[in-house]
Short mmCIF file of C-alpha atoms in Angstrom, two decimals:
data_model
loop_
_atom_site.label_atom_id
_atom_site.label_comp_id
_atom_site.label_asym_id
_atom_site.label_seq_id
_atom_site.Cartn_x
_atom_site.Cartn_y
_atom_site.Cartn_z
CA UNK A 30 36.27 59.50 60.13
CA UNK A 31 32.83 58.39 61.32
CA UNK A 32 33.12 56.45 64.62
CA UNK A 33 32.05 52.80 64.44
CA UNK A 34 28.70 51.95 66.01
CA UNK A 35 28.84 49.57 68.95
CA UNK A 36 26.35 47.56 71.00
CA UNK A 37 27.54 45.84 74.18
CA UNK A 38 31.12 45.79 72.94
CA UNK A 39 30.38 44.54 69.40
CA UNK A 40 31.29 46.65 66.34
CA UNK A 41 28.36 46.78 63.94
CA UNK A 42 28.70 46.13 60.21
CA UNK A 43 27.99 48.88 57.70
CA UNK A 44 24.27 49.49 57.28
CA UNK A 45 23.33 47.81 60.58
CA UNK A 46 21.75 50.05 63.19
CA UNK A 47 21.75 49.65 66.95
CA UNK A 48 18.02 48.89 66.72
CA UNK A 49 18.81 46.01 64.34
CA UNK A 50 21.35 44.58 66.79
CA UNK A 51 18.97 44.83 69.72
CA UNK A 52 16.35 43.11 67.57
CA UNK A 53 18.81 40.23 67.04
CA UNK A 54 19.32 39.91 70.80
CA UNK A 55 15.56 40.04 71.33
CA UNK A 56 15.21 37.25 68.75
CA UNK A 57 17.79 35.20 70.67
CA UNK A 58 15.84 35.58 73.92
CA UNK A 59 12.34 35.17 72.48
CA UNK A 60 13.32 32.42 70.06
CA UNK A 61 15.03 30.34 72.74
CA UNK A 62 12.07 30.85 75.09
CA UNK A 63 9.76 29.53 72.38
CA UNK A 64 12.07 26.62 71.55
CA UNK A 65 12.39 25.63 75.24
CA UNK A 66 8.72 25.98 76.18
CA UNK A 67 7.09 23.24 74.13
CA UNK A 68 9.42 20.34 75.13
CA UNK A 69 9.12 21.44 78.78
CA UNK A 70 5.32 21.61 78.67
CA UNK A 71 4.54 18.56 76.55
CA UNK A 72 4.40 16.13 79.54
CA UNK A 73 1.45 18.16 80.84
CA UNK A 74 -0.31 17.72 77.48
CA UNK A 75 0.31 13.97 77.45
CA UNK A 76 -1.39 13.62 80.83
CA UNK A 77 -4.01 16.37 80.93
CA UNK A 78 -5.20 16.36 77.31
CA UNK A 79 -4.51 12.84 76.03
CA UNK A 80 -4.69 10.96 79.33
CA UNK A 81 -1.68 8.91 78.25
CA UNK A 82 -0.53 6.33 80.84
CA UNK A 83 2.76 7.26 82.49
CA UNK A 84 4.14 3.86 81.47
CA UNK A 85 4.11 5.03 77.82
CA UNK A 86 5.14 8.66 78.14
CA UNK A 87 8.90 8.17 77.94
CA UNK A 88 8.65 6.38 74.62
CA UNK A 89 6.26 9.02 73.27
CA UNK A 90 8.57 11.87 74.31
CA UNK A 91 11.42 10.12 72.50
CA UNK A 92 9.22 9.79 69.40
CA UNK A 93 8.27 13.49 69.51
CA UNK A 94 11.90 14.55 69.84
CA UNK A 95 12.84 12.34 66.90
CA UNK A 96 10.04 13.73 64.72
CA UNK A 97 11.12 17.30 65.46
CA UNK A 98 14.77 16.50 64.77
CA UNK A 99 13.99 14.83 61.45
CA UNK A 100 12.15 17.98 60.39
CA UNK A 101 15.14 20.09 61.34
CA UNK A 102 17.56 17.86 59.41
CA UNK A 103 15.28 17.87 56.35
CA UNK A 104 15.27 21.67 56.30
CA UNK A 105 19.03 22.04 56.81
CA UNK A 106 19.84 22.27 53.10
CA UNK A 107 17.37 24.95 52.02
CA UNK A 108 16.83 27.54 54.78
CA UNK A 109 20.13 29.22 53.97
CA UNK A 110 19.32 29.44 50.27
CA UNK A 111 15.86 30.85 51.03
CA UNK A 112 17.41 33.45 53.33
CA UNK A 113 19.82 34.53 50.59
CA UNK A 114 16.98 34.88 48.10
CA UNK A 115 14.25 36.45 50.23
CA UNK A 116 16.21 37.95 53.14
CA UNK A 117 16.89 36.92 56.73
CA UNK A 118 13.86 38.75 58.12
CA UNK A 119 11.38 36.72 56.07
CA UNK A 120 12.81 33.42 57.33
CA UNK A 121 12.83 34.62 60.94
CA UNK A 122 9.18 35.66 60.82
CA UNK A 123 8.18 32.48 58.96
CA UNK A 124 9.93 30.36 61.58
CA UNK A 125 8.19 32.15 64.42
CA UNK A 126 4.80 31.77 62.73
CA UNK A 127 5.40 28.02 62.27
CA UNK A 128 6.26 27.79 65.98
CA UNK A 129 3.12 29.77 66.82
CA UNK A 130 0.97 27.41 64.74
CA UNK A 131 2.48 24.31 66.36
CA UNK A 132 2.09 25.80 69.84
CA UNK A 133 -1.52 26.90 69.31
CA UNK A 134 -2.67 23.51 68.02
CA UNK A 135 -0.62 21.32 70.37
CA UNK A 136 -3.16 21.11 73.26
CA UNK A 137 -5.98 20.35 70.78
CA UNK A 138 -4.30 17.17 69.48
CA UNK A 139 -6.39 14.01 69.69
CA UNK A 140 -3.63 11.39 69.62
CA UNK A 141 0.15 10.98 69.56
CA UNK A 142 0.27 10.89 65.73
CA UNK A 143 -1.18 14.40 65.61
CA UNK A 144 1.28 15.50 68.31
CA UNK A 145 4.15 14.15 66.20
CA UNK A 146 2.88 16.03 63.13
CA UNK A 147 2.66 19.24 65.17
CA UNK A 148 6.19 18.70 66.49
CA UNK A 149 7.28 18.51 62.82
CA UNK A 150 5.62 21.89 62.18
CA UNK A 151 7.24 23.28 65.31
CA UNK A 152 10.59 21.71 64.38
CA UNK A 153 10.57 23.42 60.98
CA UNK A 154 10.05 26.72 62.79
CA UNK A 155 12.84 25.97 65.26
CA UNK A 156 15.21 25.13 62.39
CA UNK A 157 14.49 28.50 60.76
CA UNK A 158 15.09 30.39 64.00
CA UNK A 159 18.33 28.55 64.79
CA UNK A 160 19.67 28.96 61.25
CA UNK A 161 18.95 32.67 61.19
CA UNK A 162 20.34 33.33 64.67
CA UNK A 163 23.71 31.97 63.54
CA UNK A 164 23.58 33.77 60.21
CA UNK A 165 22.45 37.17 61.48
CA UNK A 166 24.98 37.05 64.33
CA UNK A 167 27.66 37.10 61.60
CA UNK A 168 25.85 39.53 59.24
CA UNK A 169 25.37 42.27 61.82
CA UNK A 170 28.93 42.69 63.12
CA UNK A 171 32.43 43.21 61.80
CA UNK A 172 34.78 40.22 61.70
CA UNK A 173 36.60 41.33 64.86
CA UNK A 174 33.34 41.07 66.83
CA UNK A 175 32.00 37.72 65.65
CA UNK A 176 33.07 35.89 68.79
CA UNK A 177 31.48 38.54 70.97
CA UNK A 178 28.34 38.46 68.84
CA UNK A 179 27.94 34.70 69.31
CA UNK A 180 28.57 35.16 73.02
CA UNK A 181 25.81 37.78 73.30
CA UNK A 182 23.38 35.61 71.33
CA UNK A 183 24.16 32.71 73.67
CA UNK A 184 23.71 34.86 76.78
CA UNK A 185 20.37 36.31 75.69
CA UNK A 186 19.31 32.84 74.58
CA UNK A 187 20.03 31.59 78.09
CA UNK A 188 17.83 34.34 79.49
CA UNK A 189 15.08 33.23 77.14
CA UNK A 190 15.37 29.62 78.32
CA UNK A 191 14.97 30.80 81.91
CA UNK A 192 11.84 32.75 80.98
CA UNK A 193 10.44 29.60 79.38
CA UNK A 194 10.98 27.26 82.32
CA UNK A 195 10.34 29.73 85.14
CA UNK A 196 7.47 31.76 83.68
CA UNK A 197 5.82 30.23 80.61
CA UNK A 198 5.49 26.67 81.92
CA UNK A 199 3.81 28.05 85.06
CA UNK A 200 1.02 29.68 83.07
CA UNK A 201 -1.35 26.67 83.19
CA UNK A 202 -1.00 26.56 87.00
CA UNK A 203 -1.69 30.30 87.21
CA UNK A 204 -4.85 29.93 85.11
CA UNK A 205 -6.01 26.94 87.15
CA UNK A 206 -5.53 28.97 90.33
CA UNK A 207 -7.83 31.57 88.76
CA UNK A 208 -10.62 29.03 88.48
CA UNK A 209 -10.16 27.38 85.08
CA UNK A 210 -10.50 23.65 84.55
CA UNK A 211 -7.17 21.88 83.80
CA UNK A 212 -7.91 21.23 80.11
CA UNK A 213 -9.18 24.77 79.53
CA UNK A 214 -6.21 26.22 81.40
CA UNK A 215 -3.72 24.25 79.30
CA UNK A 216 -5.35 25.24 76.02
CA UNK A 217 -5.67 28.89 77.03
CA UNK A 218 -2.04 29.02 78.14
CA UNK A 219 -0.80 27.61 74.84
CA UNK A 220 -3.02 29.98 72.85
CA UNK A 221 -1.77 32.99 74.82
CA UNK A 222 1.84 31.98 74.23
CA UNK A 223 1.15 31.43 70.52
CA UNK A 224 -0.37 34.92 70.35
CA UNK A 225 2.73 36.30 72.03
CA UNK A 226 4.90 34.60 69.39
CA UNK A 227 2.86 36.22 66.61
CA UNK A 228 3.24 39.66 68.22
CA UNK A 229 6.98 39.07 68.56
CA UNK A 230 7.19 38.11 64.89
CA UNK A 231 5.50 41.40 63.97
CA UNK A 232 7.86 43.46 66.10
CA UNK A 233 10.91 41.71 64.65
CA UNK A 234 9.62 42.35 61.12
CA UNK A 235 9.70 46.06 61.95
CA UNK A 236 13.12 46.07 63.66
CA UNK A 237 15.35 43.53 61.90
CA UNK A 238 17.29 44.86 58.92
CA UNK A 239 15.40 44.43 55.60
CA UNK A 240 18.67 44.48 53.65
CA UNK A 241 19.59 41.25 51.89
CA UNK A 242 23.34 40.51 52.08
CA UNK A 243 25.10 39.34 48.94
CA UNK A 244 24.33 35.65 48.59
CA UNK A 245 27.19 33.35 49.42
CA UNK A 246 27.75 30.11 47.55
CA UNK A 247 25.50 27.40 48.95
CA UNK A 248 26.95 23.91 49.20
CA UNK A 249 24.56 21.14 48.04
CA UNK A 250 23.71 18.71 50.84
CA UNK A 251 25.41 15.72 49.16
CA UNK A 252 28.63 17.68 48.64
CA UNK A 253 28.40 19.08 52.16
CA UNK A 254 28.22 15.60 53.64
CA UNK A 255 30.98 14.26 51.40
CA UNK A 256 33.41 17.08 52.22
CA UNK A 257 32.58 17.04 55.92
CA UNK A 258 32.91 13.29 56.28
CA UNK A 259 36.27 13.32 54.49
CA UNK A 260 37.62 15.50 57.31
CA UNK A 261 37.03 12.75 59.86
CA UNK A 262 40.54 11.48 59.15
CA UNK A 263 41.71 14.40 61.29
CA UNK A 264 41.46 13.10 64.88
CA UNK A 265 40.47 16.54 66.15
CA UNK A 266 37.57 16.74 63.70
CA UNK A 267 36.50 13.20 64.58
CA UNK A 268 36.52 14.10 68.28
CA UNK A 269 34.45 17.22 67.64
CA UNK A 270 31.88 15.25 65.62
CA UNK A 271 31.62 12.66 68.40
CA UNK A 272 31.23 15.40 71.02
CA UNK A 273 28.47 17.04 68.94
CA UNK A 274 26.58 13.73 68.84
CA UNK A 275 26.32 13.87 72.63
CA UNK A 276 26.08 17.64 73.19
CA UNK A 277 22.89 18.33 71.21
CA UNK A 278 21.20 15.33 72.82
CA UNK A 279 22.20 16.55 76.27
CA UNK A 280 20.15 19.71 75.80
CA UNK A 281 17.17 17.76 74.44
CA UNK A 282 16.95 15.27 77.30
CA UNK A 283 17.41 17.89 80.02
CA UNK A 284 14.36 19.85 78.90
CA UNK A 285 12.13 16.96 77.83
CA UNK A 286 12.90 14.08 80.18
CA UNK A 287 13.66 15.97 83.38
CA UNK A 288 10.31 17.75 83.05
CA UNK A 289 8.58 14.42 82.40
CA UNK A 290 10.27 12.73 85.38
CA UNK A 291 9.35 15.45 87.87
CA UNK A 292 5.84 15.90 86.50
CA UNK A 293 5.03 12.18 86.68
CA UNK A 294 6.47 11.78 90.18
CA UNK A 295 4.71 14.91 91.42
CA UNK A 296 1.28 13.76 90.28
CA UNK A 297 1.71 10.12 91.33
CA UNK A 298 3.58 10.45 94.64
CA UNK A 299 3.69 14.15 95.54
CA UNK A 300 -0.01 14.90 95.62
CA UNK A 301 0.35 17.68 93.04
CA UNK A 302 -1.97 18.56 90.19
CA UNK A 303 -0.59 18.35 86.67
CA UNK A 304 -0.11 22.11 86.46
CA UNK A 305 1.56 22.26 89.90
CA UNK A 306 3.91 19.42 88.97
CA UNK A 307 4.75 21.15 85.69
CA UNK A 308 5.59 24.35 87.58
CA UNK A 309 7.83 22.38 89.95
CA UNK A 310 9.57 20.79 86.96
CA UNK A 311 10.07 24.24 85.46
CA UNK A 312 11.76 25.43 88.66
CA UNK A 313 14.22 22.51 88.66
CA UNK A 314 14.99 22.82 84.95
CA UNK A 315 15.33 26.57 85.52
CA UNK A 316 18.05 25.96 88.10
CA UNK A 317 19.87 23.77 85.59
CA UNK A 318 19.65 26.40 82.85
CA UNK A 319 20.71 29.21 85.19
CA UNK A 320 23.83 27.29 86.16
CA UNK A 321 24.51 26.61 82.48
CA UNK A 322 24.17 30.32 81.73
CA UNK A 323 26.58 31.28 84.51
CA UNK A 324 29.14 28.61 83.57
CA UNK A 325 29.25 29.41 79.85
CA UNK A 326 31.89 32.17 80.27
CA UNK A 327 34.03 29.81 82.37
CA UNK A 328 34.35 27.28 79.57
CA UNK A 329 34.96 30.09 77.09
CA UNK A 330 37.81 31.31 79.31
CA UNK A 331 39.22 27.80 79.63
CA UNK A 332 39.08 27.43 75.86
CA UNK A 333 41.73 30.15 75.52
CA UNK A 334 43.98 28.59 78.16
CA UNK A 335 43.84 24.84 77.46
CA UNK A 336 44.35 22.72 74.40
CA UNK A 337 40.88 22.44 72.94
CA UNK A 338 40.94 18.67 72.62
CA UNK A 339 41.81 18.43 76.33
CA UNK A 340 38.92 20.74 77.19
CA UNK A 341 36.52 18.56 75.16
CA UNK A 342 37.66 15.49 77.12
CA UNK A 343 37.25 17.36 80.43
CA UNK A 344 33.79 18.56 79.39
CA UNK A 345 32.67 15.04 78.47
CA UNK A 346 33.88 13.65 81.80
CA UNK A 347 32.01 16.40 83.68
CA UNK A 348 28.89 15.73 81.62
CA UNK A 349 29.11 11.97 82.17
CA UNK A 350 29.42 12.34 85.95
CA UNK A 351 26.52 14.81 86.00
CA UNK A 352 24.14 12.59 84.04
CA UNK A 353 25.09 9.39 85.85
CA UNK A 354 24.45 11.13 89.17
CA UNK A 355 20.72 10.84 88.40
CA UNK A 356 21.02 7.17 89.45
CA UNK A 357 21.32 8.43 93.03
CA UNK A 358 17.99 10.32 92.92
CA UNK A 359 15.05 8.54 94.53
CA UNK A 360 12.83 11.61 95.10
CA UNK A 361 12.96 14.14 92.23
CA UNK A 362 10.99 16.61 94.37
CA UNK A 363 13.65 16.56 97.10
CA UNK A 364 16.78 18.68 97.55
CA UNK A 365 18.95 16.00 95.98
CA UNK A 366 17.39 16.70 92.61
CA UNK A 367 18.35 20.36 92.86
CA UNK A 368 21.98 19.35 93.39
CA UNK A 369 21.79 17.02 90.40
CA UNK A 370 20.22 19.85 88.36
CA UNK A 371 23.21 22.05 89.20
CA UNK A 372 25.64 19.33 88.09
CA UNK A 373 23.68 18.72 84.90
CA UNK A 374 23.71 22.44 84.11
CA UNK A 375 27.50 22.43 84.31
CA UNK A 376 27.80 19.23 82.27
CA UNK A 377 25.33 20.38 79.64
CA UNK A 378 27.01 23.72 78.93
CA UNK A 379 30.47 22.12 79.08
CA UNK A 380 29.55 19.70 76.32
CA UNK A 381 27.75 22.30 74.19
CA UNK A 382 30.43 25.03 74.28
CA UNK A 383 33.58 22.96 73.67
CA UNK A 384 32.91 20.89 70.53
CA UNK A 385 32.46 23.81 68.10
CA UNK A 386 35.70 25.69 68.88
CA UNK A 387 37.71 22.48 68.40
CA UNK A 388 36.15 22.00 64.96
CA UNK A 389 36.79 25.65 64.03
CA UNK A 390 40.43 25.10 64.99
CA UNK A 391 40.82 21.92 62.91
CA UNK A 392 38.66 22.49 59.80
CA UNK A 393 40.33 24.16 56.78
CA UNK A 394 38.70 27.48 55.93
CA UNK A 395 37.71 26.31 52.44
CA UNK A 396 35.47 23.51 53.75
CA UNK A 397 34.53 24.88 57.16
CA UNK A 398 30.89 25.27 56.12
CA UNK A 399 30.75 21.60 55.17
CA UNK A 400 32.43 20.62 58.43
CA UNK A 401 29.89 22.50 60.52
CA UNK A 402 27.07 21.04 58.42
CA UNK A 403 28.19 17.50 59.27
CA UNK A 404 28.72 18.66 62.85
CA UNK A 405 25.03 19.65 62.94
CA UNK A 406 23.98 16.34 61.37
CA UNK A 407 25.96 14.46 64.05
CA UNK A 408 24.11 16.42 66.71
CA UNK A 409 20.77 15.61 65.11
CA UNK A 410 21.66 11.91 64.97
CA UNK A 411 22.56 12.07 68.66
CA UNK A 412 19.21 13.60 69.57
CA UNK A 413 17.35 10.88 67.69
CA UNK A 414 19.37 7.94 69.01
CA UNK A 415 19.60 9.05 72.64
CA UNK A 416 15.98 10.27 72.76
CA UNK A 417 14.62 7.02 71.30
CA UNK A 418 16.78 4.72 73.42
CA UNK A 419 16.43 6.88 76.53
CA UNK A 420 12.66 7.13 76.11
CA UNK A 421 12.32 3.36 75.94
CA UNK A 422 14.45 2.96 79.08
CA UNK A 423 12.41 5.67 80.85
CA UNK A 424 9.34 3.45 80.49
CA UNK A 425 10.89 -0.01 80.78
CA UNK A 426 13.55 0.62 83.44
CA UNK A 427 13.58 3.89 85.40
CA UNK A 428 13.21 7.64 84.78
CA UNK A 429 16.98 8.12 84.98
CA UNK A 430 17.33 5.97 81.85
CA UNK A 431 17.76 8.82 79.30
CA UNK A 432 20.37 10.48 81.50
CA UNK A 433 22.27 7.23 81.93
CA UNK A 434 22.33 6.75 78.14
CA UNK A 435 23.72 10.28 77.72
CA UNK A 436 26.27 9.65 80.48
CA UNK A 437 27.50 6.42 78.89
CA UNK A 438 27.89 8.10 75.49
CA UNK A 439 29.78 10.97 77.14
CA UNK A 440 32.16 8.49 78.77
CA UNK A 441 32.71 6.81 75.41
CA UNK A 442 33.55 10.17 73.80
CA UNK A 443 35.91 11.00 76.69
CA UNK A 444 37.72 7.67 76.22
CA UNK A 445 38.02 8.32 72.48
CA UNK A 446 39.37 11.79 73.23
CA UNK A 447 42.00 10.40 75.58
CA UNK A 448 43.07 7.98 72.87
CA UNK A 449 43.54 10.65 70.16
CA UNK A 450 44.39 13.82 72.11
CA UNK A 451 48.15 13.56 71.49
CA UNK A 452 47.58 13.14 67.74
CA UNK A 453 45.56 16.36 67.39
CA UNK A 454 47.60 19.08 65.70
CA UNK A 455 46.02 22.54 65.59
CA UNK A 456 46.04 24.10 62.15
CA UNK A 457 48.00 27.32 61.64
CA UNK A 458 46.06 30.36 62.82
CA UNK A 459 46.10 31.73 59.29
CA UNK A 460 44.33 28.63 57.98
CA UNK A 461 41.79 28.73 60.79
CA UNK A 462 40.97 32.34 60.12
CA UNK A 463 41.05 32.02 56.36
CA UNK A 464 43.49 34.96 56.18
CA UNK A 465 47.16 35.46 55.54
CA UNK A 466 49.38 36.07 58.52
CA UNK A 467 51.06 39.45 58.12
CA UNK A 468 54.80 39.50 58.03
CA UNK A 469 56.58 40.32 61.23
#
C-alpha cells in the first residue's frame, strides 16, 4: 500500500502533491499580506496624495470599506461557479491580478470617488482570494485533515498579515529615507508591491494544481439566503450569525481605523512625516496581529473543552472590553496604545475563531453551505454598518469612535448569547459531520 503524502501533519488528497500544498500555504501568506496592506496604507494616500483634511478621513475610510464590502458581497454567488468551470487556479490568479491593478492605481487617484472605484476592483480580487483559500483548503486534503488544513491556512495567513503591517507599510518611509519625495515614494512603493503581486500570481499558476475537481451543486443566491435565514429559529445559529456580524467588522476596523488614528496623531502632534507615522501605525497594528496569531490556538483548544455557545459569549465579552479600552487612550504613540493593541488582538481573534465552529455544530449537513453563505452575508453587513457609523464618529466625536461602536455591538451579542445559551442544543455528531455513526 502506497503511504499517504503528508505536509505539516495534513494528509493530502489523491492527485495533490506536496508542492501544491505548499503553494496553498504560500497563497495564504501572500494573499493575506496583500489584503492587509491596502487598508493599512490608505490613510497615507488620503493625506499625501489627496491632501484630504483629517476631519473628513474617518468618513472616507468608512466609505472605502463599504465599497469594498459591497463588491465582495456582489461576487459571492458566482466565484464558486466560475472555479468549478474554469478551475481554482484561474480564479486565484485572476483575484491576485485584480488586487495588483487596484494597488498599482491607488496612489494615482485624483479624488475619493476614484479611490472608491479602485477599492471595488481590489475588493473583487480579495473576494476571489478568500473564496479560493477556503475551497482549496478542502480540495487538497483528506476529510480527516480538514480542520488541520484550515488551521495551517489561518497560521500562514497571520504571518502574511504581519509582513504587511511590519514590512510593506514601511516601504514609503524607506524610499523617502533614500531621497525620494513623499508623493513619488508612495507611488513607487505601491507599484513595487503591485509588481510583487503579479510575480506571485505567476509562481502560483505554476505550482497550484491545474486539476479541476468535480463540480459540486451550486446553490442560487436567493435559495441560499432563504435556507440560511430559515435556520435562525435555532438559537445557536442565530447567535453565530450575530457574532459574525461583529467579528468581520472587528478585523476591518483594526486595520483601517487604528492605522488612521495613529497616522493622523503622529503627523499632527508627534512631529512625524506621513511615511514615518504610517510605519509607526504598522508597528502597533503588527503587535495586535502577532497577539492574534499567538492566541488563535488557545481559542481552538477552548473550543474542544467548552460548550461552543459559552465560548462565543466569552469571546464577545473579551472583544467588547478590548475595544472599549480605547476610550482610555489619549496618546496613541505612547505605551498605553501598545497595551490596548495587545487586548484588541486577543478580542479580535476570539470573535473571529468562535462563531464558525458554533454554526458548524448547529447547521444540518444538507444546508450547511447555505448557512455559511448567510454567515458571510452577516459579516459583510457588519463591516458596512460598523465602518460607516464608526467612520462618522471618528470625524465627529473622537478617533476611538469605531472601536466603541464595535465594543457596544459585541456587548449586545454577549447579552443575546447569555439569554439563549441554555436553549442551544448541539446537533448529533453524525448530523454535524454528514455521516452515519458506526454501530458500537
